[in-house]
Coordinates of C-alpha atoms and ligand atoms in Angstrom, one line a residue:
X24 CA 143.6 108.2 137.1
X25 CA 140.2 107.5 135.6
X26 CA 140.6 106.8 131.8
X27 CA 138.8 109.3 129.8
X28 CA 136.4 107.8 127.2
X29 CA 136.9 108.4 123.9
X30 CA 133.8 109.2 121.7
X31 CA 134.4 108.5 118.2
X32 CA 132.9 111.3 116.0
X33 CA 130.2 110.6 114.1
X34 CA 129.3 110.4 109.8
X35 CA 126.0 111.4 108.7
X36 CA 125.0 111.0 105.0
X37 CA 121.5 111.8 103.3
X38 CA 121.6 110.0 99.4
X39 CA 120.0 111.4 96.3
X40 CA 119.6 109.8 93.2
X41 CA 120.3 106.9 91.8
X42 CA 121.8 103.3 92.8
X43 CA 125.3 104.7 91.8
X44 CA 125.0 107.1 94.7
X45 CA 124.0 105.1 96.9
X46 CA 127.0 102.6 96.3
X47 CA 129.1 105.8 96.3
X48 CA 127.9 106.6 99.9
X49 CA 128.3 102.8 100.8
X50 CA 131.8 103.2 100.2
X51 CA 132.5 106.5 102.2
X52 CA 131.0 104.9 105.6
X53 CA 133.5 102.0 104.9
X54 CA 135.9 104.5 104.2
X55 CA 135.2 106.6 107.4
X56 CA 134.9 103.5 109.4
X57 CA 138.7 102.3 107.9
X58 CA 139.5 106.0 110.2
X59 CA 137.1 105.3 113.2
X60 CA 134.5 107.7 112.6
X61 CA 131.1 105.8 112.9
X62 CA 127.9 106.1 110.9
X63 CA 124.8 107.7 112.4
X64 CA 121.7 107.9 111.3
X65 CA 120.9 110.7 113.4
X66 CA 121.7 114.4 112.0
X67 CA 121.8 116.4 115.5
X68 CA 124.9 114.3 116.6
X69 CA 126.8 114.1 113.0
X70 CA 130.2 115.8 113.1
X71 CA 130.5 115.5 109.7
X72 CA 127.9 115.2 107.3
X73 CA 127.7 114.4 103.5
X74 CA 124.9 115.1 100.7
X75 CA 125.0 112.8 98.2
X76 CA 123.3 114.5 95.5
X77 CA 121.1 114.1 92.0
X78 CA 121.2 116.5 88.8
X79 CA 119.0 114.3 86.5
X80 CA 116.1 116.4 86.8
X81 CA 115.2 120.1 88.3
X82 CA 113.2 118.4 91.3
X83 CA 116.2 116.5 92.3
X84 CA 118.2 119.7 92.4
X85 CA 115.4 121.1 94.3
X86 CA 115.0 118.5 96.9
X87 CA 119.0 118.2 97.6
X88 CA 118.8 122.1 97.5
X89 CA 116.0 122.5 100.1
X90 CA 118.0 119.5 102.5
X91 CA 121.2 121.4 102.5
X92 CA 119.3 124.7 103.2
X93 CA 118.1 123.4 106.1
X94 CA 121.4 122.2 107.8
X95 CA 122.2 126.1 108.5
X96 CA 120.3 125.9 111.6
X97 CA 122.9 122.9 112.8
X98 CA 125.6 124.5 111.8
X99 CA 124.7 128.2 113.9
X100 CA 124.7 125.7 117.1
X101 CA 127.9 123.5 116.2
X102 CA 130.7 126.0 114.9
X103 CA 132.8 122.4 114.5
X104 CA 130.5 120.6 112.1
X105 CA 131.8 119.8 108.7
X106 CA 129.3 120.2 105.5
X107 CA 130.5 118.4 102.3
X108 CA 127.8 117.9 99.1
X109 CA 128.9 115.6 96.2
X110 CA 127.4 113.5 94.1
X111 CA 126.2 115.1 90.8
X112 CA 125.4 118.6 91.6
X113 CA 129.0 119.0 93.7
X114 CA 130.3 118.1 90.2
X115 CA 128.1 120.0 88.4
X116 CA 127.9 123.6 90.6
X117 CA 131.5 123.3 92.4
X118 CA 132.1 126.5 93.7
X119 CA 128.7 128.0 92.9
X120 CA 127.3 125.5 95.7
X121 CA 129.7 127.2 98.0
X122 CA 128.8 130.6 97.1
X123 CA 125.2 129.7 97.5
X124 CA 125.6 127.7 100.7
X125 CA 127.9 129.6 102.9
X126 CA 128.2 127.1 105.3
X127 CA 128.8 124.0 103.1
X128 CA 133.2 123.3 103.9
X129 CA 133.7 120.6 101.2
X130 CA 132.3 119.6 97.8
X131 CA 133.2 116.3 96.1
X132 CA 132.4 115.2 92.5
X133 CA 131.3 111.6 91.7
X134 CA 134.7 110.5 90.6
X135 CA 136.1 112.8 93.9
X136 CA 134.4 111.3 96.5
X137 CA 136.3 108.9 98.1
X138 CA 139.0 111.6 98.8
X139 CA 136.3 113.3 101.9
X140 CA 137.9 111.9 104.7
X141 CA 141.3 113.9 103.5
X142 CA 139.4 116.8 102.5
X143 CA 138.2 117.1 106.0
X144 CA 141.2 116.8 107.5
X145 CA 142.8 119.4 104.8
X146 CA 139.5 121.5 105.9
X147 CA 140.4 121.2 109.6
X148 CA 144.0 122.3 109.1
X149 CA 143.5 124.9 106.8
X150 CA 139.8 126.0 107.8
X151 CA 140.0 126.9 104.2
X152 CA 136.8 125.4 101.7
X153 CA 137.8 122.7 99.6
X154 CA 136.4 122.3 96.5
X155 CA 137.9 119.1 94.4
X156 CA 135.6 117.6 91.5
X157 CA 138.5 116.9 89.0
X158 CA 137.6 113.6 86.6
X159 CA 139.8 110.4 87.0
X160 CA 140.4 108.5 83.6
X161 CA 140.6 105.0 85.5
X162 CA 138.6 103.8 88.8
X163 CA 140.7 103.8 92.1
X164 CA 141.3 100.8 93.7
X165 CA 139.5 101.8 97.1
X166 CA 140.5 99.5 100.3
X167 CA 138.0 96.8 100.1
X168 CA 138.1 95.8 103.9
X169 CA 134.3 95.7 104.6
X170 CA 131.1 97.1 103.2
X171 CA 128.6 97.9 105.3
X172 CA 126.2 95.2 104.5
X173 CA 126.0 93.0 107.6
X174 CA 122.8 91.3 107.9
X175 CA 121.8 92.4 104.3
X176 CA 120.9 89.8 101.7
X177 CA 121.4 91.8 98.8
X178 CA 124.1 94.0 97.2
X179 CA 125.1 96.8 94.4
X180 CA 128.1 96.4 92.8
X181 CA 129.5 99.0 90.7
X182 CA 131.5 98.0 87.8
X183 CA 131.6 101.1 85.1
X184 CA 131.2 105.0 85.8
X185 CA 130.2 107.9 83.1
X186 CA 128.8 107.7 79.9
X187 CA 129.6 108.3 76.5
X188 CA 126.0 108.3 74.7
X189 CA 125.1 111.9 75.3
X190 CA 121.4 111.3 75.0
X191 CA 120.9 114.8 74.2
X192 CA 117.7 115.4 78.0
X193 CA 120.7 114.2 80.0
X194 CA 123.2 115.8 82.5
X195 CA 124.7 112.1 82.9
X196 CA 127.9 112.3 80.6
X197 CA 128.8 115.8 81.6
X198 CA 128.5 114.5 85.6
X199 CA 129.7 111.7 85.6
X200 CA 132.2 111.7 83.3
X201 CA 133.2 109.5 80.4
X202 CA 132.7 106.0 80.4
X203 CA 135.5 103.6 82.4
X204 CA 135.2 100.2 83.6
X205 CA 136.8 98.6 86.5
X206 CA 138.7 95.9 86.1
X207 CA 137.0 92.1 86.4
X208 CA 139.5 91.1 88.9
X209 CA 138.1 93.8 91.5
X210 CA 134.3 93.1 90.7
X211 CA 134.7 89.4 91.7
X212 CA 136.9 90.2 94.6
X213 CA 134.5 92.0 95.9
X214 CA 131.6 90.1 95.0
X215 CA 133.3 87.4 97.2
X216 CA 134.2 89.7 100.0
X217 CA 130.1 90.3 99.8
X218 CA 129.3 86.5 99.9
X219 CA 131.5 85.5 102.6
X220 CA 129.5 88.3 104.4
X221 CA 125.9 86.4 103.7
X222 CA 125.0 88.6 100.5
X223 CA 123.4 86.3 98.0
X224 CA 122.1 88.7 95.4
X225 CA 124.0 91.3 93.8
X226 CA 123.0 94.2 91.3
X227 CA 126.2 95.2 89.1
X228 CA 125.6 98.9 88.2
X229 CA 126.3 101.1 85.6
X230 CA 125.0 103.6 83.2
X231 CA 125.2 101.7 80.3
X232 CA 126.0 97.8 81.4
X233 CA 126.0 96.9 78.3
X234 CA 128.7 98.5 77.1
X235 CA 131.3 97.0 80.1
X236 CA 134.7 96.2 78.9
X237 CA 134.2 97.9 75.2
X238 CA 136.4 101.1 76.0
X239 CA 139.1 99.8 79.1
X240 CA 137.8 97.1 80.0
X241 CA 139.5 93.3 80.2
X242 CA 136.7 91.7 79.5
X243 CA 132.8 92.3 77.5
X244 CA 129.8 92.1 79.7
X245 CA 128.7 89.0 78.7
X246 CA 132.4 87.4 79.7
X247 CA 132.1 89.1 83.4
X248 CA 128.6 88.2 83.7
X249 CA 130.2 84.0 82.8
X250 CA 133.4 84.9 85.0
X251 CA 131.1 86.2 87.8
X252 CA 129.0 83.2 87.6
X253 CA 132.2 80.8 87.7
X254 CA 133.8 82.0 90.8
X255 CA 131.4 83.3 93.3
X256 CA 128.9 81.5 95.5
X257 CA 126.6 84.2 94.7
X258 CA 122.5 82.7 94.1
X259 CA 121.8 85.4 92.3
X260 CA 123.0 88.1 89.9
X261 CA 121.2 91.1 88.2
X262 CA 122.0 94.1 86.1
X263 CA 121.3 97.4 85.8
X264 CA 120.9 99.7 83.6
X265 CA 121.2 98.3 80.1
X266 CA 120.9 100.7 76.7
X267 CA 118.8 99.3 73.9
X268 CA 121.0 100.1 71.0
X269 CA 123.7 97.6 72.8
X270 CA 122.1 95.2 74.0
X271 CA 123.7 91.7 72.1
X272 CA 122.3 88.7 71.3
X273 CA 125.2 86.8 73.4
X274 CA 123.7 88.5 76.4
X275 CA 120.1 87.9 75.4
X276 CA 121.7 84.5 75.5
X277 CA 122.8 84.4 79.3
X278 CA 119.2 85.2 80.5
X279 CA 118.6 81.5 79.3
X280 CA 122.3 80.3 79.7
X281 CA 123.8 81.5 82.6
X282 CA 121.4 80.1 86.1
X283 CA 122.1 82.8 88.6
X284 CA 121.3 85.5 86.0
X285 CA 117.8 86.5 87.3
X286 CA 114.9 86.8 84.7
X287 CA 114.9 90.6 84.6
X288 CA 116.0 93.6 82.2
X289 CA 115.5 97.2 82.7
X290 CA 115.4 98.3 78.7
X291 CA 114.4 102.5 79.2
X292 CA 112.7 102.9 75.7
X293 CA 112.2 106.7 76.7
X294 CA 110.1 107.3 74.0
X295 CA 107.8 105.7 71.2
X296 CA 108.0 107.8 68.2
X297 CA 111.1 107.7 65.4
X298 CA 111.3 111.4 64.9
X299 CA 111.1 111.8 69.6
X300 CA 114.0 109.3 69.7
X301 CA 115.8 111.0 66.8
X302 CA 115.8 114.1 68.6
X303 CA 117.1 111.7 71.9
X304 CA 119.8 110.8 70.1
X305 CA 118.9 107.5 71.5
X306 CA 121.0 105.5 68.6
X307 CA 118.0 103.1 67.6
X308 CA 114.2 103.3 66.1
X309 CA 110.9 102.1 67.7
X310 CA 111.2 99.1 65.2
X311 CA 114.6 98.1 66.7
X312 CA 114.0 98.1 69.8
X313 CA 110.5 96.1 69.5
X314 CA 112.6 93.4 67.9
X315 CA 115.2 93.5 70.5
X316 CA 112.4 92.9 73.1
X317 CA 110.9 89.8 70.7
X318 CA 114.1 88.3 70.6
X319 CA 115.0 88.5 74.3
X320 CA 111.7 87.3 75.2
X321 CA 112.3 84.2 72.3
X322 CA 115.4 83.5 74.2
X323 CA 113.9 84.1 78.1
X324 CA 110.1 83.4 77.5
X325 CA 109.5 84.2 80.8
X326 CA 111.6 87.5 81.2
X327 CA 110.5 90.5 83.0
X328 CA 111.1 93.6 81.4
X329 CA 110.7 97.3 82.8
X330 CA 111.6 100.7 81.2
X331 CA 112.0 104.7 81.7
X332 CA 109.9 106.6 79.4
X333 CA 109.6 110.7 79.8
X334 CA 106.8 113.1 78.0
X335 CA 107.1 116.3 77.0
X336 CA 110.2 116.3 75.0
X337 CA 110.8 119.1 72.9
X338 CA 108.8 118.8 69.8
X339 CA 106.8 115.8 71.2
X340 CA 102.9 116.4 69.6
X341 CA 100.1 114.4 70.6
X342 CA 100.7 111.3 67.8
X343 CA 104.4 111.5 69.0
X344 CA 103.2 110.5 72.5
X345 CA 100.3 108.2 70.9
X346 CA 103.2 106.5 69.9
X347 CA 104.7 105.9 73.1
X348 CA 101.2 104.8 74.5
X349 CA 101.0 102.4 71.4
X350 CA 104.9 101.2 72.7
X351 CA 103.5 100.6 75.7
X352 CA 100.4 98.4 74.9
X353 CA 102.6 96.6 72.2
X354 CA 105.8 95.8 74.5
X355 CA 103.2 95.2 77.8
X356 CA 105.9 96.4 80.2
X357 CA 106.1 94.8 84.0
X358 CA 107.2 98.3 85.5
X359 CA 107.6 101.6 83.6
X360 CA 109.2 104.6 85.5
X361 CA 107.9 107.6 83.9
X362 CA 109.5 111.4 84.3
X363 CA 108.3 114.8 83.1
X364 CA 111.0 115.7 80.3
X365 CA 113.1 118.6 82.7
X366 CA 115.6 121.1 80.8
X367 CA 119.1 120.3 81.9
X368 CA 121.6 123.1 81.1
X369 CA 124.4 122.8 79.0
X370 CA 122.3 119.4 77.2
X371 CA 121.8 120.0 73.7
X372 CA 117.9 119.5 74.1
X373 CA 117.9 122.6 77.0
X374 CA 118.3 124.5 73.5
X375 CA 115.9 122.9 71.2
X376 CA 112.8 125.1 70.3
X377 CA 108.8 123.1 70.5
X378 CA 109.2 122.7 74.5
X379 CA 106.3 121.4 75.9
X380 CA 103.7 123.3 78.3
X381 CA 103.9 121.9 81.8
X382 CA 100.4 121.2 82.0
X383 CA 100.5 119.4 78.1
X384 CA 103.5 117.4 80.0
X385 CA 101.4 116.4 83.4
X386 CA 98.4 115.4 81.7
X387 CA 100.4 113.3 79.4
X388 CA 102.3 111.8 82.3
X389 CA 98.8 111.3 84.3
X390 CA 97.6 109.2 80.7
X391 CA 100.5 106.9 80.5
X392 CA 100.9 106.0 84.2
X393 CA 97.1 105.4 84.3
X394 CA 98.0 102.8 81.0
X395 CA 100.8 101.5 82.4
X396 CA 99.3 100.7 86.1
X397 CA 96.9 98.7 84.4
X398 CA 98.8 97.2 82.0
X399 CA 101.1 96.3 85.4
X400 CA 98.0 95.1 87.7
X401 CA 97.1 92.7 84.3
X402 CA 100.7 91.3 84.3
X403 CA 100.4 90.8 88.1
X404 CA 97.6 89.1 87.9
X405 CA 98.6 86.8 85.9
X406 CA 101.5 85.5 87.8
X407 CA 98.4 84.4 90.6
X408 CA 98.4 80.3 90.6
X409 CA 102.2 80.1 89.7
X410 CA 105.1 78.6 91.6
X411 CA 108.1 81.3 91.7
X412 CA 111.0 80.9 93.3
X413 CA 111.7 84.1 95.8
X414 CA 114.8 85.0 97.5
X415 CA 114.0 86.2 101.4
X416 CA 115.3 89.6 101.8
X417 CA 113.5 90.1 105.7
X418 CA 110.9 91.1 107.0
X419 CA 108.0 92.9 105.3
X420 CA 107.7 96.9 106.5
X421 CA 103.7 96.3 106.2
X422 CA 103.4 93.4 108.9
X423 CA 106.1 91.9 110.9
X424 CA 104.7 88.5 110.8
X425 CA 105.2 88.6 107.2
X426 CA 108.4 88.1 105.1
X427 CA 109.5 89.7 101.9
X428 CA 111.4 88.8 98.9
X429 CA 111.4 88.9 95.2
X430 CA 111.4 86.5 92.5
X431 CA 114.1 86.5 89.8
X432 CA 111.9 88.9 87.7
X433 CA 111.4 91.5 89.9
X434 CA 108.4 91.2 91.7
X435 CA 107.9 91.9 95.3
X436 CA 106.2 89.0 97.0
X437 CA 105.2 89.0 100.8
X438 CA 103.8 86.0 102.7
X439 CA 104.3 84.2 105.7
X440 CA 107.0 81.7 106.7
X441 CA 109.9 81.7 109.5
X442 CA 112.6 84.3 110.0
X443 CA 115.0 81.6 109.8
X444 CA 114.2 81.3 105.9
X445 CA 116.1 85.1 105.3
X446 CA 118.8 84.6 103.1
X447 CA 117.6 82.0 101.2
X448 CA 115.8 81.1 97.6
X449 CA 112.1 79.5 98.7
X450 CA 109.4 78.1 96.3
X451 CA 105.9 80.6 96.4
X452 CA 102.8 80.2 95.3
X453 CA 101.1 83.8 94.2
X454 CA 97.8 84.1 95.8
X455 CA 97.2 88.1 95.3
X456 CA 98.4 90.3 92.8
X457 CA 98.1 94.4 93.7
X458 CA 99.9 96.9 91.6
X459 CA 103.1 96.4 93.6
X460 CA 103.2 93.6 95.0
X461 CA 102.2 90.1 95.3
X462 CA 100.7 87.7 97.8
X463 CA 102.3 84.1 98.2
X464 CA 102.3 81.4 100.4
X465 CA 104.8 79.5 100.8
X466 CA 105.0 76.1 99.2
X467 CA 105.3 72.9 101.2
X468 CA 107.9 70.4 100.8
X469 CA 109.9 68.5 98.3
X470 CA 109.5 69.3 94.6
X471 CA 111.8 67.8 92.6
X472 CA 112.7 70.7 90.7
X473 CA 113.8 72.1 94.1
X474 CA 116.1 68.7 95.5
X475 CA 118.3 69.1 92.1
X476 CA 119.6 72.4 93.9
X477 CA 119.2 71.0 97.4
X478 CA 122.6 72.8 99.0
X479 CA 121.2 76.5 97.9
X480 CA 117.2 75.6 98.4
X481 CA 115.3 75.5 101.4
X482 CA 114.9 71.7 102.0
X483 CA 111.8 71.5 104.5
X484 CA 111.8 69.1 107.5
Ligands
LIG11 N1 121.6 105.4 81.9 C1 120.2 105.2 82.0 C2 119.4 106.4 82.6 C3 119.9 107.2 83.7 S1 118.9 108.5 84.1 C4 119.7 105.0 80.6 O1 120.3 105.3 79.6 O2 118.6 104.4 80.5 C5 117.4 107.7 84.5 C6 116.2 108.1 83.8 O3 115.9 109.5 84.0 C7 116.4 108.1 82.3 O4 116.1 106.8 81.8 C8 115.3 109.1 81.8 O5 114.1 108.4 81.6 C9 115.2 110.0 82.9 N2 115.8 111.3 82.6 C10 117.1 111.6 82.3 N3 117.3 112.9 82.0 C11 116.0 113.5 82.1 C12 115.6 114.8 81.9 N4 116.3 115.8 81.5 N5 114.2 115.0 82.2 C13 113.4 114.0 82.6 N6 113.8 112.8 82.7 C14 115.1 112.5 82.5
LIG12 FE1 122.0 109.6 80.1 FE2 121.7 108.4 77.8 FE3 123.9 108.0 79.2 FE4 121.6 107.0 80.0 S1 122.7 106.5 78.1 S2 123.1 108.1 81.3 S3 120.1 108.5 79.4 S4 123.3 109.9 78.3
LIG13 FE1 121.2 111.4 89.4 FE2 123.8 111.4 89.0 FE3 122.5 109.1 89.2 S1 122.4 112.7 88.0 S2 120.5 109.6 88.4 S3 122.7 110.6 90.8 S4 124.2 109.5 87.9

């Protein structure tokens, strides 16, 4: 009797949103793969498919909206497939997704997630919708048997979920919960699961970093960032995303302290007036956070530092955004990612009179990126006729013959060496600055700065 070949079904997922998601989907294809179903990148043959989606502004509701729309059509010509949408809005909407998607089976929340692969099955069973976004006060301890990162240089690691601040634009705390930490034991655990698999840089994520350890955790940020730094092989660590009003000096120290910390902060100022980040409920004034940003770059001279800012508040008037231009030229930002101030309901700002014309808001956005790009190209520039030290990630997406990395403070920097180099921490010289990216070459042999770290440097024969 000829043996009948088994096809394993197949896992689509399309990601929205931030790094968090994307960690979030990570884990489900590891999850699914744990149960034989195999990832594929190609939506006609999925079996099951997952949006992962955003809630932070209206356009990311939009764009996840208009993705799930289309998936009707796949769903007419294969009665079998299985729809599930988490992520933010599955926690926000629930059953309202359902009701507006028909053919959506399953929606997740972000502390849900993990649980699809039973929801399916409980779908297949029951062919009855399943809806399940209830919070979880602690993190589960997931099976950490692979993550899908073979051949990847670089990681995310997740180590809190939720926030507490309530900044009154944002959805964040109501989506994702309140604020919970995962234990330290777990984050180096996995860290070393990720190294043993050829990951040498990983970005621990989180809301509000800075703030690790303070509610459930074992240990404070600045203790896992030293643990972390003890007992992994990793070259390279970075952060993300880290609130102003706690940001300590004792982690302002590890920038200069710790050697795998990279040289990099993402501070989101959001706004540059008092009375704008009053209304924010951002916990500190423009004056704070300018000597926060002195005294991290007196620690970490050569620090890079990027930011969120949004126009259009409510109540923002033109000297209110002045301000944040002034911010701006006064901080000199490396990278700025700048949003169009969106009403989220439910948020205490969706409620607060002086909202902004659309238009007021687009031309303001229009002013500050055109400051802030050349504020960025200056910054480049700058960096042309230094040495950096770059960690290969592959191969640049421009030109094939050309290899991409970035140094420890963020830049992008493509030039031309062997593929053999992926994977490892090289010595650049900047040739070109553009407003993305630089231009290196890569520098010939033995420095002596280089030889003291010979086992984790490129030593050129
Ligand atoms: N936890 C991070 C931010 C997460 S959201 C922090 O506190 O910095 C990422 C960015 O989206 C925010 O920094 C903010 O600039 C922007 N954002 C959040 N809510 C928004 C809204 N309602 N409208 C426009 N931009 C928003
Ligand atoms: Fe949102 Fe503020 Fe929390 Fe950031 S700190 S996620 S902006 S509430
Ligand atoms: Fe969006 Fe949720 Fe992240 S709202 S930015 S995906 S935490």
């Amino acid at each position: 009797m000829k043996a009948e070949k088994l096809q394993k079904e197949k896992f689509f997922v399309k990601t929205f949103g931030c790094q968090m998601n994307v960690y979030d989907s990570e884990t489900l294809v590891d999850l699914f793969t744990l149960q034989d179903v195999e990832l594929t990148h190609n939506l006609n043959e999925a079996d099951i498919i997952f949006v992962n989606t955003c809630s932070v502004r209206e356009k990311a509701e939009q764009k996840a909206c208009s993705f799930i729309g289309r998936l009707q059509r796949l769903k007419l010509r294969n009665p079998n497939l299985v729809i599930a949408v988490g992520g933010c809005m599955g926690q926000r909407m629930r059953e309202i997704l359902v009701e507006r998607f028909p053919f959506v089976d399953i929606v997740v929340g972000t502390d849900t997630f993990y649980m699809l692969p039973e929801l399916v099955r409980k779908f297949r069973a029951s062919k009855r919708k399943q809806v399940e976004t209830r919070f979880r006060r602690d993190f589960p301890r997931l099976p950490l048997v692979k993550r899908s990162v073979a051949g990847s240089v670089t990681a995310m690691v997740t180590i809190m979920q939720g926030c507490d601040n309530f900044c009154t634009y944002c959805i964040v705390p109501y989506v994702r919960g309140r604020e919970k930490s995962r234990p330290s034991r777990e984050i180096i655990e996995e860290i070393n699961q990720l190294t043993e698999k050829g990951i040498r840089e990983v970005t621990l994520l989180g809301q509000n970093v800075n703030s690790y350890g303070l509610k459930n955790g074992d240990v404070t940020f600045p203790e896992l960032i030293k643990l972390i730094a003890g007992e992994t092989n990793l070259l390279r660590l970075r952060f993300t995303t880290s609130h102003p009003k706690d940001l300590s000096e004792e982690l302002m120290k590890c920038f200069r302290d710790i050697e795998i910390l990279c040289h990099h902060i993402h501070l989101p100022v959001q706004a540059g007036s008092n009375k704008v980040l009053k209304m924010m409920n951002r916990g500190y004034t423009r004056e704070e956070y300018l000597k926060k940003v002195k005294m991290l770059r007196g620690y970490c001279p050569d620090i890079g530092i990027s930011s969120d800012v949004m126009v259009g508040f409510p109540g923002e008037d033109e000297e209110d955004y002045q301000e944040t231009l002034n911010l701006l030229e006064e901080v000199r930002f490396d990278t700025v990612f700048s949003f169009r101030y969106s009403d989220r309901p439910g948020t205490a700002a969706a409620k607060f009179p002086g909202k902004v014309p659309e238009e007021i808001k687009a031309k303001r956005l229009v002013g500050l990126q055109e400051l802030q790009n050349k504020i960025t190209l200056e910054r480049n520039k700058k960096l042309v006729g230094t040495v950096q030290e770059v960690l290969v990630e592959g191969i640049s997406k421009a030109d094939d013959r050309q290899l991409t990395g970035r140094t420890g403070d963020n830049h992008i920097v493509n030039f031309y060496g062997s593929r053999n180099l992926i994977g490892k921490l090289v010595p650049v010289t900047i040739v070109e600055a553009y407003a993305h990216s630089l231009k290196g070459e890569l520098l010939l042999p033995q420095q002596e700065r280089y030889s003291e770290r010979e086992n984790q440097l490129v030593v050129y024969r």
